[in-house]
CSV table of C-alpha atoms in Angstrom, one decimal:
chain,number,residue,atom,x,y,z
A,1,MET,CA,-7.1,-21.8,7.3
A,2,SER,CA,-9.1,-24.2,5.2
A,3,VAL,CA,-8.1,-25.8,1.9
A,4,LEU,CA,-10.8,-24.1,0.0
A,5,THR,CA,-9.7,-20.6,1.2
A,6,ASN,CA,-6.2,-21.3,0.1
A,7,LEU,CA,-7.2,-22.6,-3.3
A,8,LEU,CA,-9.3,-19.5,-3.8
A,9,TYR,CA,-6.3,-17.4,-2.8
A,10,ILE,CA,-4.2,-19.1,-5.5
A,11,ALA,CA,-7.0,-18.3,-8.1
A,12,ALA,CA,-7.1,-14.7,-6.8
A,13,SER,CA,-3.3,-14.4,-7.3
A,14,VAL,CA,-3.6,-15.6,-10.9
A,15,PHE,CA,-6.3,-13.0,-11.6
A,16,PHE,CA,-4.0,-10.3,-10.1
A,17,ILE,CA,-1.1,-11.4,-12.3
A,18,TYR,CA,-3.2,-11.4,-15.5
A,19,GLY,CA,-4.9,-8.2,-14.5
A,20,LEU,CA,-1.6,-6.4,-14.0
A,21,LYS,CA,-0.3,-7.7,-17.3
A,22,MET,CA,-3.4,-6.6,-19.2
A,23,LEU,CA,-3.3,-3.1,-17.5
A,24,GLY,CA,0.0,-2.4,-19.3
A,25,ARG,CA,-1.5,-2.6,-22.8
A,26,ALA,CA,-3.9,0.0,-24.2
A,27,ASP,CA,-6.3,-2.5,-25.9
A,28,THR,CA,-6.7,-4.7,-22.8
A,29,ALA,CA,-6.2,-2.2,-19.9
A,30,ARG,CA,-9.9,-1.8,-19.0
A,31,ARG,CA,-10.6,-5.6,-19.0
A,32,GLY,CA,-7.4,-6.0,-17.0
A,33,ASN,CA,-8.7,-3.8,-14.3
A,34,LEU,CA,-11.9,-5.9,-14.2
A,35,VAL,CA,-9.9,-9.2,-14.1
A,36,SER,CA,-7.9,-7.8,-11.1
A,37,ALA,CA,-11.2,-6.7,-9.4
A,38,ILE,CA,-12.6,-10.2,-9.8
A,39,GLY,CA,-9.4,-11.5,-8.1
A,40,MET,CA,-10.0,-9.1,-5.2
A,41,LEU,CA,-13.6,-10.3,-4.9
A,42,LEU,CA,-12.3,-13.9,-4.8
A,43,ALA,CA,-9.8,-13.0,-2.1
A,44,VAL,CA,-12.5,-11.3,0.0
A,45,VAL,CA,-15.0,-14.2,-0.4
A,46,ALA,CA,-12.2,-16.7,0.5
A,47,THR,CA,-11.4,-14.8,3.6
A,48,LEU,CA,-15.1,-14.6,4.7
A,49,LEU,CA,-15.1,-18.4,4.5
A,50,VAL,CA,-12.6,-18.6,7.3
A,51,GLY,CA,-14.6,-19.7,10.3
A,52,GLY,CA,-15.0,-17.9,13.6
A,53,LEU,CA,-15.2,-14.4,12.4
A,54,ASN,CA,-17.6,-11.8,13.8
A,55,LEU,CA,-19.3,-10.9,10.5
A,56,VAL,CA,-21.3,-8.0,11.9
A,57,TRP,CA,-18.2,-5.8,12.3
A,58,VAL,CA,-16.8,-7.1,9.0
A,59,ALA,CA,-20.1,-6.0,7.2
A,60,VAL,CA,-20.0,-2.6,8.9
A,61,GLY,CA,-16.5,-1.9,7.8
A,62,VAL,CA,-17.0,-3.1,4.2
A,63,LEU,CA,-20.3,-1.2,3.8
A,64,VAL,CA,-19.0,2.1,5.1
A,65,GLY,CA,-15.7,1.8,3.2
A,66,ALA,CA,-17.4,0.8,-0.1
A,67,ALA,CA,-19.9,3.7,0.2
A,68,ILE,CA,-17.1,6.3,0.8
A,69,GLY,CA,-14.9,4.8,-2.0
A,70,ALA,CA,-17.6,4.6,-4.6
A,71,VAL,CA,-18.9,8.2,-3.9
A,72,ALA,CA,-15.3,9.5,-4.1
A,73,ALA,CA,-14.5,7.6,-7.3
A,74,TYR,CA,-17.7,8.8,-9.1
A,75,ARG,CA,-17.7,12.4,-7.9
A,76,VAL,CA,-14.0,13.2,-8.6
A,77,LYS,CA,-13.4,15.4,-11.6
A,78,MET,CA,-11.2,14.0,-14.4
A,79,THR,CA,-8.4,16.4,-13.7
A,80,ALA,CA,-8.4,15.6,-10.0
A,81,MET,CA,-8.0,11.8,-10.4
A,82,PRO,CA,-4.3,11.6,-9.6
A,83,GLU,CA,-4.8,13.3,-6.2
A,84,MET,CA,-7.7,10.9,-5.6
A,85,VAL,CA,-5.4,8.0,-6.3
A,86,ALA,CA,-3.0,9.5,-3.7
A,87,LEU,CA,-5.8,9.5,-1.1
A,88,PHE,CA,-6.8,5.9,-1.9
A,89,ASN,CA,-3.2,4.9,-1.7
A,90,GLY,CA,-2.9,6.6,1.7
A,91,SER,CA,-5.9,4.7,3.0
A,92,GLY,CA,-4.3,1.4,1.9
A,93,GLY,CA,-1.1,2.3,3.8
A,94,LEU,CA,-3.2,3.2,6.9
A,95,ALA,CA,-5.0,-0.1,6.7
A,96,SER,CA,-1.8,-2.1,6.7
A,97,LEU,CA,-0.5,-0.1,9.6
A,98,LEU,CA,-3.7,-0.7,11.6
A,99,VAL,CA,-3.7,-4.4,10.7
A,100,GLY,CA,-0.2,-4.7,12.1
A,101,TRP,CA,-1.2,-2.8,15.3
A,102,ALA,CA,-4.4,-4.9,15.8
A,103,GLU,CA,-2.5,-8.1,15.5
A,104,TYR,CA,0.1,-6.9,18.0
A,105,HIS,CA,-2.4,-5.6,20.5
A,106,ARG,CA,-4.3,-8.9,20.4
A,107,ALA,CA,-1.4,-11.2,21.0
A,108,LEU,CA,1.2,-8.9,22.7
A,109,LEU,CA,3.7,-11.7,23.2
A,110,THR,CA,4.6,-12.2,19.6
A,111,PRO,CA,7.5,-14.2,18.2
A,112,THR,CA,10.4,-12.0,17.1
A,113,PHE,CA,9.9,-12.7,13.4
A,114,THR,CA,6.2,-11.6,13.7
A,115,ALA,CA,7.2,-8.5,15.7
A,116,VAL,CA,9.6,-7.5,12.9
A,117,ALA,CA,6.9,-8.0,10.3
A,118,ILE,CA,4.5,-5.9,12.4
A,119,PHE,CA,7.1,-3.2,12.6
A,120,PHE,CA,7.6,-3.1,8.9
A,121,ALA,CA,3.9,-3.0,8.2
A,122,VAL,CA,3.6,-0.1,10.6
A,123,LEU,CA,6.7,1.7,9.3
A,124,ILE,CA,6.1,1.4,5.6
A,125,GLY,CA,2.3,1.7,5.9
A,126,GLY,CA,2.8,4.8,8.0
A,127,VAL,CA,5.1,6.5,5.5
A,128,ALA,CA,2.8,5.6,2.7
A,129,PHE,CA,-0.2,7.0,4.7
A,130,THR,CA,1.1,10.5,5.6
A,131,GLY,CA,3.3,10.7,2.5
A,132,SER,CA,0.2,10.2,0.3
A,133,LEU,CA,-1.7,12.8,2.3
A,134,VAL,CA,1.0,15.3,1.6
A,135,ALA,CA,1.0,14.4,-2.1
A,136,PHE,CA,-2.7,14.8,-2.1
A,137,GLY,CA,-2.4,18.2,-0.4
A,138,LYS,CA,0.2,19.4,-2.9
A,139,LEU,CA,-1.7,18.2,-6.0
A,140,SER,CA,-5.0,19.7,-4.8
A,141,GLU,CA,-3.2,22.9,-3.9
A,142,ARG,CA,-4.3,22.7,-0.2
A,143,LEU,CA,-0.6,22.7,0.4
A,144,PRO,CA,1.9,24.9,-1.5
A,145,GLY,CA,3.1,22.9,-4.5
A,146,ARG,CA,6.7,24.3,-4.3
A,147,PRO,CA,9.3,22.3,-2.4
A,148,ILE,CA,9.1,23.2,1.3
A,149,LEU,CA,12.7,23.1,2.6
A,150,PHE,CA,14.0,23.1,6.1
A,151,PRO,CA,17.6,23.2,7.3
A,152,ASN,CA,19.5,19.9,7.2
A,153,GLN,CA,16.4,18.0,6.0
A,154,HIS,CA,18.3,15.0,4.6
A,155,LEU,CA,20.3,14.6,7.8
A,156,TYR,CA,17.0,15.1,9.8
A,157,ASN,CA,15.2,12.4,7.7
A,158,ALA,CA,18.1,10.0,8.0
A,159,ALA,CA,18.1,10.5,11.7
A,160,LEU,CA,14.4,10.1,12.0
A,161,GLY,CA,14.6,6.8,9.9
A,162,ALA,CA,17.3,5.5,12.2
A,163,LEU,CA,15.3,6.4,15.2
A,164,ALA,CA,12.3,4.5,13.9
A,165,LEU,CA,14.5,1.5,13.3
A,166,ALA,CA,15.9,1.8,16.8
A,167,PHE,CA,12.4,1.9,18.4
A,168,GLY,CA,11.5,-1.0,16.1
A,169,ALA,CA,14.4,-3.1,17.4
A,170,MET,CA,13.5,-2.2,21.1
A,171,PHE,CA,9.9,-3.3,20.3
A,172,ALA,CA,10.8,-6.5,18.6
A,173,LEU,CA,13.1,-7.6,21.4
A,174,ALA,CA,10.4,-7.2,24.1
A,175,PRO,CA,7.0,-6.8,22.6
A,176,ASP,CA,5.1,-8.0,25.7
A,177,THR,CA,6.5,-5.3,28.1
A,178,VAL,CA,5.3,-1.8,28.7
A,179,GLY,CA,8.5,-0.5,27.3
A,180,GLY,CA,8.0,-2.6,24.2
A,181,TYR,CA,4.6,-1.1,23.6
A,182,LEU,CA,5.9,2.4,24.2
A,183,ALA,CA,8.7,1.7,21.7
A,184,PHE,CA,6.1,0.5,19.2
A,185,ALA,CA,4.0,3.6,19.7
A,186,LEU,CA,7.1,5.8,19.2
A,187,ALA,CA,8.1,3.9,16.0
A,188,LEU,CA,4.6,4.4,14.7
A,189,LEU,CA,4.8,8.1,15.4
A,190,ALA,CA,8.2,8.4,13.8
A,191,ALA,CA,6.8,6.6,10.7
A,192,LEU,CA,3.9,9.1,10.4
A,193,VAL,CA,6.3,12.1,10.8
A,194,LEU,CA,8.8,10.6,8.3
A,195,GLY,CA,6.1,10.3,5.6
A,196,VAL,CA,5.5,14.0,5.9
A,197,THR,CA,9.1,15.2,6.0
A,198,LEU,CA,10.1,12.9,3.1
A,199,VAL,CA,7.5,14.2,0.7
A,200,ILE,CA,7.2,17.8,1.7
A,201,PRO,CA,10.5,18.9,0.2
A,202,ILE,CA,9.5,17.5,-3.2
A,203,GLY,CA,7.9,19.8,-5.8
A,204,GLY,CA,4.3,19.5,-7.0
A,205,ALA,CA,5.3,18.6,-10.6
A,206,ASP,CA,7.0,15.5,-9.4
A,207,MET,CA,4.0,14.3,-7.3
A,208,PRO,CA,2.9,11.6,-9.9
A,209,ILE,CA,6.3,9.9,-9.6
A,210,VAL,CA,6.1,10.2,-5.8
A,211,ILE,CA,2.6,8.7,-5.7
A,212,SER,CA,3.8,5.8,-7.9
A,213,LEU,CA,6.6,5.2,-5.4
A,214,LEU,CA,4.3,5.5,-2.4
A,215,ASN,CA,2.0,3.0,-4.2
A,216,ALA,CA,5.0,0.5,-4.3
A,217,TYR,CA,5.5,1.2,-0.6
A,218,SER,CA,1.9,0.4,0.3
A,219,GLY,CA,2.3,-2.9,-1.6
A,220,ILE,CA,5.3,-3.8,0.5
A,221,ALA,CA,3.4,-2.8,3.6
A,222,ALA,CA,0.6,-5.2,2.6
A,223,SER,CA,3.2,-7.9,2.1
A,224,ALA,CA,4.6,-7.2,5.6
A,225,ALA,CA,1.0,-7.6,7.0
A,226,GLY,CA,0.9,-10.9,5.1
A,227,PHE,CA,3.9,-12.1,7.0
A,228,VAL,CA,2.2,-11.0,10.3
A,229,LEU,CA,-0.8,-13.1,9.4
A,230,GLN,CA,1.1,-15.8,7.5
A,231,ASN,CA,-1.3,-15.2,4.6
A,232,ASN,CA,-0.1,-16.1,1.1
A,233,VAL,CA,-2.4,-13.9,-1.0
A,234,LEU,CA,-1.4,-10.8,1.0
A,235,ILE,CA,2.3,-11.6,0.4
A,236,VAL,CA,1.9,-12.3,-3.3
A,237,ALA,CA,-0.4,-9.4,-4.2
A,238,GLY,CA,1.6,-7.0,-2.0
A,239,SER,CA,5.0,-7.9,-3.5
A,240,LEU,CA,3.5,-7.9,-7.0
A,241,VAL,CA,2.5,-4.3,-6.5
A,242,GLY,CA,5.7,-3.4,-4.7
A,243,ALA,CA,8.0,-4.7,-7.5
A,244,SER,CA,5.8,-3.6,-10.4
A,245,GLY,CA,5.3,-0.2,-8.7
A,246,LEU,CA,9.1,0.3,-8.5
A,247,ILE,CA,9.5,-0.5,-12.2
A,248,LEU,CA,6.6,1.8,-13.1
A,249,THR,CA,8.2,4.5,-11.0
A,250,SER,CA,11.4,4.3,-12.9
A,251,ILE,CA,9.6,4.2,-16.3
A,252,MET,CA,7.7,7.4,-15.3
A,253,CYS,CA,11.0,9.0,-14.3
A,254,LYS,CA,12.5,8.2,-17.7
A,255,ALA,CA,9.3,9.5,-19.5
A,256,MET,CA,9.6,12.8,-17.6
A,257,ASN,CA,13.4,13.0,-18.0
A,258,ARG,CA,14.1,12.8,-14.3
A,259,SER,CA,16.2,10.5,-12.2
A,260,LEU,CA,14.6,9.0,-9.1
A,261,THR,CA,17.3,10.4,-6.8
A,262,ASN,CA,16.7,13.7,-8.5
A,263,VAL,CA,13.0,13.5,-7.6
A,264,LEU,CA,13.6,12.2,-4.0
A,265,PHE,CA,16.2,14.7,-3.2
A,266,GLY,CA,14.8,17.3,-5.6
A,267,GLY,CA,14.4,19.9,-2.9
A,268,PHE,CA,18.2,19.9,-2.5
A,269,GLY,CA,18.6,20.9,-6.2
A,270,ALA,CA,15.9,23.5,-6.0
A,271,ALA,CA,17.5,25.1,-3.0
A,272,GLN,CA,20.9,25.3,-4.8
A,273,GLY,CA,19.2,26.6,-8.0
A,274,ALA,CA,17.4,29.3,-6.0
A,275,SER,CA,20.6,30.4,-4.2
A,276,ALA,CA,22.5,30.3,-7.5
A,277,ALA,CA,19.8,32.5,-9.2
A,278,GLY,CA,19.6,34.9,-6.2
B,1,MET,CA,-5.3,-16.8,16.2
B,2,ASN,CA,-2.2,-17.7,14.2
B,3,PRO,CA,0.0,-20.5,15.4
B,4,PRO,CA,3.6,-19.4,16.1
B,5,PRO,CA,5.4,-19.6,12.8
B,6,ASP,CA,7.8,-22.5,12.5
B,7,THR,CA,11.0,-22.1,10.5
B,8,HIS,CA,9.6,-24.2,7.6
B,9,THR,CA,6.6,-22.0,7.2
B,10,LEU,CA,8.6,-18.8,7.4
B,11,LEU,CA,11.0,-20.1,4.7
B,12,LEU,CA,8.1,-21.0,2.5
B,13,LEU,CA,6.6,-17.5,2.9
B,14,LEU,CA,9.9,-15.9,2.1
B,15,PHE,CA,10.2,-18.1,-0.9
B,16,ILE,CA,6.8,-16.9,-2.2
B,17,PHE,CA,7.7,-13.3,-1.4
B,18,VAL,CA,10.9,-13.3,-3.4
B,19,LEU,CA,9.3,-15.1,-6.4
B,20,ALA,CA,6.4,-12.7,-6.5
B,21,LEU,CA,8.8,-9.8,-6.4
B,22,PHE,CA,10.6,-11.0,-9.5
B,23,LEU,CA,7.2,-11.8,-11.2
B,24,GLY,CA,6.0,-8.2,-10.5
B,25,ARG,CA,9.2,-6.9,-11.9
B,26,GLU,CA,8.8,-8.9,-15.1
B,27,LEU,CA,5.1,-8.0,-15.6
B,28,ILE,CA,5.7,-4.3,-16.4
B,29,THR,CA,7.5,-3.7,-19.6
B,30,LYS,CA,7.2,-0.9,-22.2
B,31,VAL,CA,4.1,0.7,-20.9
B,32,PRO,CA,2.8,3.5,-23.2
B,33,SER,CA,2.9,6.8,-21.4
B,34,GLN,CA,-0.8,7.5,-21.5
B,35,LEU,CA,-1.3,4.3,-19.4
B,36,HIS,CA,1.1,5.3,-16.6
B,37,THR,CA,-1.5,6.9,-14.4
B,38,PRO,CA,-4.2,4.2,-15.0
B,39,LEU,CA,-1.6,1.5,-14.3
B,40,MET,CA,-0.5,3.2,-11.1
B,41,SER,CA,-4.2,3.5,-10.1
B,42,GLY,CA,-5.0,-0.1,-11.0
B,43,SER,CA,-2.0,-1.5,-9.1
B,44,ASN,CA,-2.9,0.8,-6.2
B,45,ALA,CA,-6.3,-1.0,-6.1
B,46,ILE,CA,-4.5,-4.3,-5.9
B,47,SER,CA,-2.4,-3.1,-2.9
B,48,GLY,CA,-5.8,-2.8,-1.2
B,49,ILE,CA,-5.4,-6.6,-0.7
B,50,THR,CA,-4.7,-5.6,2.8
B,51,ILE,CA,-8.5,-5.7,3.1
B,52,VAL,CA,-8.0,-9.5,3.7
B,53,GLY,CA,-5.9,-8.7,6.7
B,54,ALA,CA,-8.4,-6.1,7.8
B,55,ILE,CA,-11.3,-8.6,7.6
B,56,LEU,CA,-9.4,-11.0,9.8
B,57,ALA,CA,-8.6,-8.2,12.3
B,58,ALA,CA,-12.1,-6.8,12.4
B,59,GLY,CA,-13.7,-10.2,12.8
B,60,SER,CA,-11.6,-11.4,15.7
B,61,GLU,CA,-11.9,-11.0,19.4
B,62,GLY,CA,-10.7,-8.2,21.7
B,63,ALA,CA,-12.5,-4.8,21.8
B,64,PHE,CA,-9.5,-2.6,21.0
B,65,SER,CA,-8.1,-4.9,18.3
B,66,THR,CA,-11.5,-5.2,16.7
B,67,ALA,CA,-11.9,-1.4,16.7
B,68,LEU,CA,-8.5,-1.0,15.0
B,69,GLY,CA,-9.5,-3.8,12.6
B,70,VAL,CA,-12.8,-2.1,11.7
B,71,VAL,CA,-11.1,1.2,11.0
B,72,ALA,CA,-8.5,-0.7,8.9
B,73,LEU,CA,-11.3,-2.4,7.0
B,74,VAL,CA,-13.0,0.9,6.2
B,75,ALA,CA,-9.7,2.3,4.9
B,76,ALA,CA,-8.8,-0.8,2.9
B,77,THR,CA,-12.3,-1.0,1.4
B,78,ILE,CA,-12.1,2.7,0.3
B,79,ASN,CA,-8.7,1.8,-1.3
B,80,VAL,CA,-10.2,-1.3,-3.1
B,81,VAL,CA,-13.6,0.0,-4.2
B,82,GLY,CA,-12.5,3.6,-5.0
B,83,GLY,CA,-9.3,2.3,-6.7
B,84,TYR,CA,-11.0,0.0,-9.1
B,85,LEU,CA,-13.9,2.4,-9.9
B,86,VAL,CA,-11.6,5.4,-10.5
B,87,THR,CA,-9.3,3.2,-12.7
B,88,ASP,CA,-12.3,2.1,-14.7
B,89,ARG,CA,-13.4,5.7,-15.2
B,90,MET,CA,-10.0,6.8,-16.4
B,91,LEU,CA,-9.8,3.9,-18.9
B,92,GLY,CA,-13.4,4.5,-20.0
B,93,MET,CA,-12.6,8.1,-20.9
B,94,PHE,CA,-9.6,7.0,-22.9
B,95,LYS,CA,-11.6,5.0,-25.4
B,96,LYS,CA,-14.0,7.9,-26.1
B,97,GLY,CA,-11.1,10.3,-26.6
B,98,GLY,CA,-9.8,8.0,-29.3
B,99,ARG,CA,-6.4,7.8,-27.4
């Protein structure tokens, strides 16, 4: 990667940092969003300067995505904005998952460290993807907003998470074998299912907090993709969002008088409340 | 495309990762409650930075990897463009409403 690209990445990171800072204050928030958008433009331009890329496919992807994103952002009603943010967040998670998969499929024989990073991009990106879709469904009332409970759900989720980690380990130990690819596919599948089963027991009223948490996840997923590609700006911007997203999540919890564990395991409390009432 | 990472590079990347985590933690303090949703939306747009990874994946060789990369790029661009525009709309409405 050229010197110019890396210098532009540093500039982009500074824009993101200032943008985030400004977004937290009422009088500067709108300009902060613009500053951060300029940072994103810098990062994209810097990446296009990397030689040897097939720019036809890049142009196709950017044009199609920009058209869909712009139409969605302009047509959404004011009241439906939080669920639209959930959809956008889901597509970011999906993107990190696919970047990890694409890099794996291209190289197959990847060093263990890279394989671990690919696994985390896929796991966290996958949870953010399907989790955000469920959050969108609940907020837009395509899914019932009440907590959907099933027997032993916490045990089940813990087991599914452990299973994903086990598949991930099998994949990272032998990524260039058929078994390794199979383990990768199973880990990917487990992540997608886990996103659904983690969010579905949470009530619709808590969805803004869940979306904020899933936003932090997709930041970490982007960071993991940065480790896969050894790309500084991905790591910096991703971890900025990951950490600030976690802080924002806890601030939102306090503002709504909820504790994060209460939100995440809220279905448990609701089930108890229902049985106590009945 | 990427050289196998040597220990030195990996440590440097981890170093950057940890520092950025702490920086992100320090950036968010005392946010007024009406800014919670726009801040979430704005930082969500930043997490679309994975667009950089998607560009690299979509522009490289290998038919299947390129296909995955193009889909990733569409998804990431939706996240970036939609995210910034919807945040701007939210914040624009604020001002008119007089907070």
